[in-house]
C-alpha cells in the first residue's frame, strides 16, 4: 500500500504560479512510492497538466456541475475537466456545503456523474464542532455517507474525513480521534474504500496520522501551497506507510 497525498489549493495559485510549483515538484517525487494529486483552481488545470502529463503527479478538480452541458452559467462539466487534464474531483467539500449551500442531494448527483464519466471522486464528509461536542459525530458521518453514496457503487470512491472544526483552524484531530472515525467509516461501508484524513495536516502531524491503520492518506489545504511543506508531508506519509506495511 502507498499513501495517497492530495493537495487542495482552494482559491490559491494562478495558472503560472501553479505551473511553476508542478515543474519543481515533478522531479522531486519521480521515484517516490506515493499517489500524489493536486487540486488547483479550474483555470490552472491545463497549465499543470502540460507539465505533469505522463508523470506521477496527477491533477484533480475542486468541484464541477453534475449536468452534462447546457444553460448553467458559471458552471463546468465533468467532461470539460477530463479534457483539460483532471483525473480526480473533490465532491462535497465543507466549504462548498457551508459557503455555497450545496445539499446532500446535489453531492449525490455529482458523485453519480463522476462515476459515470470516469472522474475519480473524493467525497468529503465531516462533523461540525457542535455536533462533535454533543456526541453526534457518527450520526452525521452515517447521514452524509448514506445521502452522498445513495445509488453509487463505492468501488471507485475515495472518502475524505474532514472534521469541519479542524479545517484551516490549525486544530488537527488527534491521530486517535481520526482513526476512530476512519475505522467507523470502513466498518459502515463494509468495503475496502480509501479513506483520507483532512483538516490542518502539516509536516509535523502527517507522520503520526498516517501511521494509523485506517488512514490511507491525507487531503491537505494550507500546507499544500508551499512546495517544501507539501513535499515533507509526502515524505512523512511514505515513512509512516513503510512502517505500518
Ligand atoms: P487545511 O484544509 O489543511 O487548510 O485545514 C483542508 C481541506 O479543506 O481540505
Short mmCIF file of C-alpha atoms and ligand atoms in Angstrom, two decimals:
data_model
loop_
_atom_site.label_atom_id
_atom_site.label_comp_id
_atom_site.label_asym_id
_atom_site.label_seq_id
_atom_site.Cartn_x
_atom_site.Cartn_y
_atom_site.Cartn_z
CA UNK A 1 0.00 0.00 0.00
CA UNK A 2 1.11 3.54 -0.82
CA UNK A 3 -0.07 6.72 0.85
CA UNK A 4 -2.45 8.93 -1.12
CA UNK A 5 -1.43 12.55 -0.66
CA UNK A 6 -3.68 15.23 -2.08
CA UNK A 7 -3.24 18.99 -2.13
CA UNK A 8 -6.39 21.11 -2.25
CA UNK A 9 -5.28 24.56 -3.30
CA UNK A 10 -8.74 26.12 -2.91
CA UNK A 11 -8.71 29.67 -4.37
CA UNK A 12 -4.91 29.93 -4.39
CA UNK A 13 -2.24 29.82 -7.13
CA UNK A 14 -2.65 31.16 -10.65
CA UNK A 15 -2.01 29.20 -13.87
CA UNK A 16 1.61 30.42 -13.92
CA UNK A 17 2.46 30.01 -10.22
CA UNK A 18 0.76 26.60 -10.24
CA UNK A 19 2.75 25.51 -13.25
CA UNK A 20 6.00 26.58 -11.61
CA UNK A 21 5.07 24.58 -8.49
CA UNK A 22 4.39 21.47 -10.59
CA UNK A 23 7.62 21.90 -12.56
CA UNK A 24 9.55 21.82 -9.30
CA UNK A 25 7.56 19.03 -7.70
CA UNK A 26 7.57 16.52 -10.58
CA UNK A 27 11.31 15.71 -10.49
CA UNK A 28 11.31 15.58 -6.67
CA UNK A 29 8.58 12.94 -6.45
CA UNK A 30 9.63 10.95 -9.51
CA UNK A 31 10.55 7.70 -7.84
CA UNK A 32 8.62 8.04 -4.59
CA UNK A 33 6.11 5.38 -3.58
CA UNK A 34 3.03 7.56 -3.15
CA UNK A 35 -0.05 8.57 -5.12
CA UNK A 36 0.06 12.35 -5.36
CA UNK A 37 -2.72 14.57 -6.66
CA UNK A 38 -3.06 18.34 -6.82
CA UNK A 39 -6.45 20.05 -6.97
CA UNK A 40 -5.72 23.52 -8.40
CA UNK A 41 -8.31 26.15 -9.35
CA UNK A 42 -10.08 25.24 -12.64
CA UNK A 43 -8.12 27.72 -14.76
CA UNK A 44 -4.79 26.26 -13.65
CA UNK A 45 -5.67 22.68 -14.64
CA UNK A 46 -4.43 22.97 -18.27
CA UNK A 47 -1.10 24.56 -17.34
CA UNK A 48 -0.45 21.98 -14.64
CA UNK A 49 -1.44 19.19 -16.98
CA UNK A 50 1.05 20.44 -19.54
CA UNK A 51 3.92 19.74 -17.15
CA UNK A 52 2.51 16.67 -15.36
CA UNK A 53 1.20 14.66 -18.32
CA UNK A 54 2.75 11.18 -18.21
CA UNK A 55 4.37 11.82 -14.80
CA UNK A 56 3.38 10.52 -11.38
CA UNK A 57 1.77 13.82 -10.38
CA UNK A 58 -1.96 13.71 -11.08
CA UNK A 59 -4.45 16.54 -11.34
CA UNK A 60 -7.95 16.90 -9.95
CA UNK A 61 -10.74 19.48 -9.88
CA UNK A 62 -12.15 21.01 -6.69
CA UNK A 63 -15.73 20.77 -7.91
CA UNK A 64 -17.92 20.54 -11.06
CA UNK A 65 -21.59 20.55 -12.00
CA UNK A 66 -23.42 17.27 -12.49
CA UNK A 67 -25.27 18.09 -15.72
CA UNK A 68 -23.59 17.16 -18.99
CA UNK A 69 -23.99 20.59 -20.65
CA UNK A 70 -26.45 23.42 -21.15
CA UNK A 71 -27.61 26.71 -19.70
CA UNK A 72 -25.78 26.67 -16.36
CA UNK A 73 -23.92 29.97 -16.29
CA UNK A 74 -20.67 29.82 -14.39
CA UNK A 75 -20.57 26.03 -14.17
CA UNK A 76 -18.19 23.45 -15.57
CA UNK A 77 -18.82 19.80 -16.51
CA UNK A 78 -17.00 16.58 -15.79
CA UNK A 79 -16.23 16.08 -19.49
CA UNK A 80 -14.68 19.56 -19.76
CA UNK A 81 -12.47 18.84 -16.77
CA UNK A 82 -11.37 15.50 -18.11
CA UNK A 83 -10.42 17.03 -21.42
CA UNK A 84 -8.44 19.72 -19.57
CA UNK A 85 -6.43 17.05 -17.73
CA UNK A 86 -8.31 16.30 -14.49
CA UNK A 87 -8.42 12.70 -13.37
CA UNK A 88 -10.00 13.25 -9.93
CA UNK A 89 -12.63 15.56 -8.45
CA UNK A 90 -13.40 16.66 -4.91
CA UNK A 91 -17.13 16.48 -4.19
CA UNK A 92 -18.97 18.00 -1.23
CA UNK A 93 -16.09 19.84 0.40
CA UNK A 94 -17.37 21.53 3.57
CA UNK A 95 -16.64 24.95 2.05
CA UNK A 96 -18.94 24.10 -0.88
CA UNK A 97 -21.58 22.83 1.53
CA UNK A 98 -21.36 25.70 4.02
CA UNK A 99 -20.43 28.76 1.98
CA UNK A 100 -22.20 27.85 -1.26
CA UNK A 101 -25.12 25.92 0.20
CA UNK A 102 -24.54 22.56 -1.52
CA UNK A 103 -27.02 19.97 -0.35
CA UNK A 104 -26.50 16.25 0.14
CA UNK A 105 -28.79 15.68 -2.87
CA UNK A 106 -26.51 17.77 -5.08
CA UNK A 107 -23.46 15.95 -3.70
CA UNK A 108 -25.11 12.66 -4.62
CA UNK A 109 -25.86 13.83 -8.19
CA UNK A 110 -22.24 14.91 -8.59
CA UNK A 111 -20.99 11.56 -7.33
CA UNK A 112 -23.15 9.71 -9.84
CA UNK A 113 -21.89 11.92 -12.67
CA UNK A 114 -18.27 11.47 -11.60
CA UNK A 115 -18.56 7.69 -11.54
CA UNK A 116 -20.41 7.62 -14.88
CA UNK A 117 -17.92 9.92 -16.57
CA UNK A 118 -14.80 8.28 -15.17
CA UNK A 119 -13.70 11.19 -12.98
CA UNK A 120 -12.44 9.65 -9.73
CA UNK A 121 -14.43 11.21 -6.88
CA UNK A 122 -13.13 12.26 -3.47
CA UNK A 123 -16.21 12.60 -1.28
CA UNK A 124 -15.70 14.93 1.70
CA UNK A 125 -17.62 14.38 4.90
CA UNK A 126 -17.18 15.61 8.46
CA UNK A 127 -18.89 16.98 11.52
CA UNK A 128 -19.11 20.49 12.93
CA UNK A 129 -17.73 21.27 16.37
CA UNK A 130 -21.19 21.43 17.96
CA UNK A 131 -22.00 18.00 16.50
CA UNK A 132 -18.83 16.51 17.96
CA UNK A 133 -19.39 18.13 21.33
CA UNK A 134 -22.92 16.78 21.55
CA UNK A 135 -21.84 13.24 20.63
CA UNK A 136 -23.41 13.29 17.15
CA UNK A 137 -20.25 12.75 15.07
CA UNK A 138 -21.06 9.21 13.93
CA UNK A 139 -24.69 10.08 13.15
CA UNK A 140 -23.52 12.92 10.92
CA UNK A 141 -20.99 10.70 9.17
CA UNK A 142 -23.58 7.98 8.62
CA UNK A 143 -26.05 10.50 7.26
CA UNK A 144 -23.55 12.02 4.84
CA UNK A 145 -22.41 8.61 3.62
CA UNK A 146 -25.97 7.36 3.10
CA UNK A 147 -27.08 10.52 1.31
CA UNK A 148 -23.93 11.08 -0.73
CA UNK A 149 -23.44 7.48 -1.82
CA UNK A 150 -27.07 6.58 -2.45
CA UNK A 151 -27.23 4.53 -5.66
CA UNK A 152 -23.47 4.84 -6.21
CA UNK A 153 -21.09 1.90 -6.31
CA UNK A 154 -18.39 2.74 -3.76
CA UNK A 155 -15.71 0.79 -5.59
CA UNK A 156 -14.13 3.86 -7.18
CA UNK A 157 -14.94 6.40 -4.48
CA UNK A 158 -12.33 7.86 -2.16
CA UNK A 159 -13.64 9.24 1.13
CA UNK A 160 -12.04 12.24 2.85
CA UNK A 161 -12.93 12.57 6.51
CA UNK A 162 -12.52 16.26 7.30
CA UNK A 163 -13.86 17.39 10.67
CA UNK A 164 -15.03 20.94 9.97
CA UNK A 165 -13.58 22.26 13.24
CA UNK A 166 -10.13 21.16 12.03
CA UNK A 167 -10.19 22.80 8.58
CA UNK A 168 -7.97 25.84 8.30
CA UNK A 169 -8.02 26.28 12.08
CA UNK A 170 -4.66 24.80 12.99
CA UNK A 171 -6.59 22.39 15.23
CA UNK A 172 -5.97 18.86 13.96
CA UNK A 173 -7.91 15.84 15.11
CA UNK A 174 -5.60 13.66 17.18
CA UNK A 175 -4.47 10.51 15.37
CA UNK A 176 -6.74 8.54 17.74
CA UNK A 177 -9.79 10.73 17.04
CA UNK A 178 -9.21 10.43 13.30
CA UNK A 179 -8.55 6.68 13.45
CA UNK A 180 -11.77 6.10 15.40
CA UNK A 181 -13.86 7.73 12.68
CA UNK A 182 -11.89 6.14 9.83
CA UNK A 183 -12.46 2.76 11.42
CA UNK A 184 -16.15 3.54 11.79
CA UNK A 185 -16.43 4.58 8.13
CA UNK A 186 -14.69 1.48 6.86
CA UNK A 187 -16.90 -0.78 9.00
CA UNK A 188 -20.01 1.09 7.98
CA UNK A 189 -19.25 0.83 4.27
CA UNK A 190 -18.18 -2.76 4.72
CA UNK A 191 -15.80 -2.47 1.80
CA UNK A 192 -12.15 -1.56 1.46
CA UNK A 193 -12.51 2.06 0.42
CA UNK A 194 -9.62 4.51 0.57
CA UNK A 195 -10.16 7.00 3.41
CA UNK A 196 -8.13 10.20 3.64
CA UNK A 197 -7.92 12.50 6.64
CA UNK A 198 -8.10 16.26 6.15
CA UNK A 199 -8.01 19.27 8.46
CA UNK A 200 -4.85 21.18 9.37
CA UNK A 201 -2.49 18.46 8.16
CA UNK A 202 1.11 19.72 8.29
CA UNK A 203 4.59 18.17 8.13
CA UNK A 204 4.59 17.95 11.94
CA UNK A 205 1.48 15.79 12.26
CA UNK A 206 1.37 13.93 8.93
CA UNK A 207 3.52 11.03 10.09
CA UNK A 208 1.51 10.29 13.24
CA UNK A 209 -1.77 10.50 11.37
CA UNK A 210 -0.64 8.18 8.59
CA UNK A 211 0.74 5.53 10.95
CA UNK A 212 -2.87 4.80 11.93
CA UNK A 213 -4.07 1.64 10.27
CA UNK A 214 -7.26 3.06 8.69
CA UNK A 215 -5.74 6.33 7.46
CA UNK A 216 -4.84 5.79 3.81
CA UNK A 217 -3.59 9.28 3.13
CA UNK A 218 -4.32 12.96 3.61
CA UNK A 219 -6.12 15.85 1.93
CA UNK A 220 -4.04 18.93 2.62
CA UNK A 221 -5.18 22.54 2.24
CA UNK A 222 -2.93 25.31 3.55
CA UNK A 223 0.22 23.19 3.86
CA UNK A 224 -0.02 22.11 0.20
CA UNK A 225 0.51 25.64 -1.11
CA UNK A 226 4.26 25.68 -0.47
CA UNK A 227 6.36 23.06 -2.15
CA UNK A 228 8.61 22.33 0.85
CA UNK A 229 5.81 21.66 3.31
CA UNK A 230 3.85 19.58 0.77
CA UNK A 231 6.97 17.59 -0.04
CA UNK A 232 7.67 16.99 3.68
CA UNK A 233 4.13 15.68 4.13
CA UNK A 234 4.67 13.28 1.21
CA UNK A 235 7.95 12.05 2.72
CA UNK A 236 6.39 11.62 6.16
CA UNK A 237 3.50 9.69 4.65
CA UNK A 238 5.85 7.33 2.86
CA UNK A 239 7.80 6.77 6.08
CA UNK A 240 4.59 6.03 8.01
CA UNK A 241 3.46 3.54 5.36
CA UNK A 242 6.82 1.79 5.28
CA UNK A 243 6.44 1.20 9.00
CA UNK A 244 2.87 0.03 9.05
CA UNK A 245 3.01 -2.23 5.97
P1 LIG B 1 -6.49 22.71 5.69
O1 LIG B 1 -7.64 22.35 4.64
O2 LIG B 1 -5.41 21.67 5.53
O3 LIG B 1 -6.05 24.08 5.33
O4 LIG B 1 -7.12 22.63 7.06
C1 LIG B 1 -8.01 21.03 4.38
C2 LIG B 1 -9.16 20.96 3.41
O5 LIG B 1 -10.05 21.81 3.47
O6 LIG B 1 -9.19 20.08 2.54
#
